Tab-separated table of C-alpha atoms in Angstrom:
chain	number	residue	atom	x	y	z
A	697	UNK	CA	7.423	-3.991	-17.295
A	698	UNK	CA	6.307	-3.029	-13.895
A	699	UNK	CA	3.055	-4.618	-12.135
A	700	UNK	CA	0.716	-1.454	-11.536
A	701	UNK	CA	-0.874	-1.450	-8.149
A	702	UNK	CA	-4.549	-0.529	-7.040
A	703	UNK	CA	-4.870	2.407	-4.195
A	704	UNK	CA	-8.075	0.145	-3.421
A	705	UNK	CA	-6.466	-2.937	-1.559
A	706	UNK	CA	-8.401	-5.657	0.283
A	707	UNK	CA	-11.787	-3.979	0.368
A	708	UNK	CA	-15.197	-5.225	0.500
A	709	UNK	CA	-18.664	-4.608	1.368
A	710	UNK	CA	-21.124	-7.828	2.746
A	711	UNK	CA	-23.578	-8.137	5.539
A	712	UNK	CA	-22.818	-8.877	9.059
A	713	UNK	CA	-22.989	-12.304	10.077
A	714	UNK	CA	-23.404	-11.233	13.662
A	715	UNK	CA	-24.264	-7.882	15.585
A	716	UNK	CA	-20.802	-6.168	16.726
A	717	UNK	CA	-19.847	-2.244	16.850
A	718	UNK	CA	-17.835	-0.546	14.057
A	719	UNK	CA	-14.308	0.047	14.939
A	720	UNK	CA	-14.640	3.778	13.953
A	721	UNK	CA	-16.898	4.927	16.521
A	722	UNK	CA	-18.090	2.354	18.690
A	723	UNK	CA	-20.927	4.203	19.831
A	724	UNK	CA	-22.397	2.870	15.930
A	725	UNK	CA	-23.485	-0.666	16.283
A	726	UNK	CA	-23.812	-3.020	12.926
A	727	UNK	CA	-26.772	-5.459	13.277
A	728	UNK	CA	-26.703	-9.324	11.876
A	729	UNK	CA	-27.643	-8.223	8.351
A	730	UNK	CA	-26.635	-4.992	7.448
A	731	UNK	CA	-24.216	-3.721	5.303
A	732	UNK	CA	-20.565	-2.875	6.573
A	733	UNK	CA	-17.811	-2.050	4.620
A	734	UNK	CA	-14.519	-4.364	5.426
A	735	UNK	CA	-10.973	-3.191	5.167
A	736	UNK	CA	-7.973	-5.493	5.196
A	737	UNK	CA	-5.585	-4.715	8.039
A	738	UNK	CA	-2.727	-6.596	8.401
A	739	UNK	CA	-3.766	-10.238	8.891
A	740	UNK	CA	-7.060	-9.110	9.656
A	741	UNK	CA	-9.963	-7.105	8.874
A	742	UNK	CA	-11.574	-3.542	10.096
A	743	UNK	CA	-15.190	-3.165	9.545
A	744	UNK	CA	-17.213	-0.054	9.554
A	745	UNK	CA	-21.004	0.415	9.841
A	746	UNK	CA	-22.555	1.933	6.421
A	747	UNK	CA	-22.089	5.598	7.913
A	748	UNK	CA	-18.353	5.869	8.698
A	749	UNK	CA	-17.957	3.900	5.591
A	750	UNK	CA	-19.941	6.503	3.760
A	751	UNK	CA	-17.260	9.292	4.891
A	752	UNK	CA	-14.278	7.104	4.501
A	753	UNK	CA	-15.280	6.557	1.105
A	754	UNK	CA	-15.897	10.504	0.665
A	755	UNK	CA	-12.604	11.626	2.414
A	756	UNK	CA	-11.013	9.303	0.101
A	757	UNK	CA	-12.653	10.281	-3.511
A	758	UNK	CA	-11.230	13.845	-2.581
A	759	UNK	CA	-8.037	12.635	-2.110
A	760	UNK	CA	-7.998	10.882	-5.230
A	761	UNK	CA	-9.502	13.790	-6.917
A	762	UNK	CA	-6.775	15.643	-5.573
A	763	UNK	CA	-4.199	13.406	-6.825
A	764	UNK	CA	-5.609	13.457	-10.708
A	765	UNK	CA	-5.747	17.100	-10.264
A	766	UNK	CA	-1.719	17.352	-9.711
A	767	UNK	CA	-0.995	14.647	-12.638
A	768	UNK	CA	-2.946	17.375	-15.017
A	769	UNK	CA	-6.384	14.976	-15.430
């Protein structure tokens, strides 16, 4: 039987151990303590600050949306 895979690979949210700028738009800084959302690139990770991550996450719902829309769900 084949292993079903997840569209949602190496993702996860978790404060900021240290202040650095979102690699979106680096004009948005992420303080020590607040809430990023990490994505796994390669061997390492991206992390966006909680508004970028906020439209990634909405760009993406549509596209799944999208997706269930063309398998008739």
């Amino acid at each position: 039987m084949a292993r079903v895979k997840s569209l949602i690979t190496g993702t996860t949210v978790d404060q900021a151990k240290k202040s650095h700028n979102c690699q979106a738009n680096s004009r948005h800084r992420i303080n020590m303590g607040d809430v990023r959302l990490n994505v796994k690139s390669g061997r390492s990770w991206d992390r966006y600050c909680l508004a970028c991550a906020q439209e990634i996450l909405r760009r993406d719902a549509e596209k799944i949306a999208d997706l269930q829309r063309q398998f008739g769900q």
